[in-house]
């Protein structure tokens, strides 16, 4: 038997999933496993899955299938599958039948119990299966020792689940109802991270704007929570993800504007620029209300960087609806837009809607929008030339420091003028935008 045991975790989907994988890594580390980037060296492979779009699911199914030869070579290899795909019992059963070599399957909401499943499997060598939408899991958030991916960036969950039921989206069905984590627990975790010298703290939730908890008997909303974090001593930046426009209040915008520690970067998914589509999506805001919010943000936070999510080809989307999205994109000028083709999800209301859009039209629309956004994004970053930006130095090579502005765009700072170190914030002057990177002094 070899001396060390290795784990490999394949993570798919959103940042919340990336964070869940940090818990999986922690659980494996506590049991003596070491990380490896090489699947073929692993003694345990965990697939932490995403089911938001069919494309992602198909890719994951392919990747799980590709493990079969490894399992043949190494009979002791343990294969575990968890996350949003397996939270749906039909999918969990399908995977179990299609890939009988899977040893452990569990859902999105019981990552904290992975250690228990693994220990039981190792003792009994019997398939472990546990898929529950269990809201008690929050109590366990603090009980898992995480192995964080980065020494500079840290994610902190502030809520779980979602109540919004956008008609295209499967998240509320797999993640369960929305629950906010206790404010004191959030603040304790952030304080500890700041003391450990983490530089960027990102508060995570499907809709952080609807966060609500109490502290010493007083109500704490999302703006209050951000203010409490900003009041902590330390040189760090605060970010958050994701914001639902329907719940983004002036109080939140004012809190961002007032606090130098809060990133001047807002990801505000719009999904569509057409009122008819927004209504059928159950987004609960209109194009006008969204644009009003953008105006307020731009007025109060003049140097703000905005990004968004957009779905093209939602059932019934007409050329006029799509033109409205184009127009909205041109008006807002996002630094980046994550654009997706609508993907039918079983059990969601949009699945049954009439006038599903043919794939060719979806493709045409996504290409048109991507090309437009590419142009807009270039303009946004070109316009940063001559501006002062606060960046975090994240890496270096012989010639330059590699830093990032708040929205994640790389800034190259040539060496030789000033000595910087990785993990340091620096105020730099952007001098150029070339080949997709910003250059600074
Ligand atoms: N809670 C977050 C995002 C969740 S999913 C929010 O509301 O902002 C991330 C993105 O995936 C969504 O913003 C949406 O643009 C996209 N998405 C979700 N379901 C989809 C589907 N069925 N087809 C295509 N894109 C989808
Ligand atoms: Fe899905 Fe809408 Fe909830 Fe975001 S807010 S997770 S898009 S249902």
Short mmCIF file of C-alpha atoms in Angstrom, two decimals, residues 311-315 317 322 339-344 356-369:
data_model
loop_
_atom_site.label_atom_id
_atom_site.label_comp_id
_atom_site.label_asym_id
_atom_site.label_seq_id
_atom_site.Cartn_x
_atom_site.Cartn_y
_atom_site.Cartn_z
CA UNK A 311 -30.52 34.45 -20.83
CA UNK A 312 -31.29 34.41 -24.57
CA UNK A 313 -34.02 32.34 -26.16
CA UNK A 314 -36.38 32.21 -23.19
CA UNK A 315 -39.73 30.70 -24.32
CA UNK A 317 -38.72 35.63 -26.82
CA UNK A 322 -34.25 40.40 -28.00
CA UNK A 339 -24.72 35.18 -21.48
CA UNK A 340 -26.52 31.83 -21.54
CA UNK A 341 -28.87 30.10 -23.95
CA UNK A 342 -32.09 29.21 -22.16
CA UNK A 343 -31.93 25.59 -21.07
CA UNK A 344 -35.10 23.65 -20.22
CA UNK A 356 -39.90 27.30 -27.05
CA UNK A 357 -37.19 28.90 -29.18
CA UNK A 358 -35.32 26.71 -31.72
CA UNK A 359 -31.65 26.14 -30.98
CA UNK A 360 -30.55 27.91 -34.22
CA UNK A 361 -32.21 31.14 -33.11
CA UNK A 362 -30.75 30.81 -29.61
CA UNK A 363 -27.30 30.35 -31.18
CA UNK A 364 -27.76 33.35 -33.46
CA UNK A 365 -28.85 35.50 -30.55
CA UNK A 366 -26.09 34.43 -28.20
CA UNK A 367 -23.45 35.10 -30.87
CA UNK A 368 -24.87 38.54 -31.59
CA UNK A 369 -24.96 39.42 -27.90
#
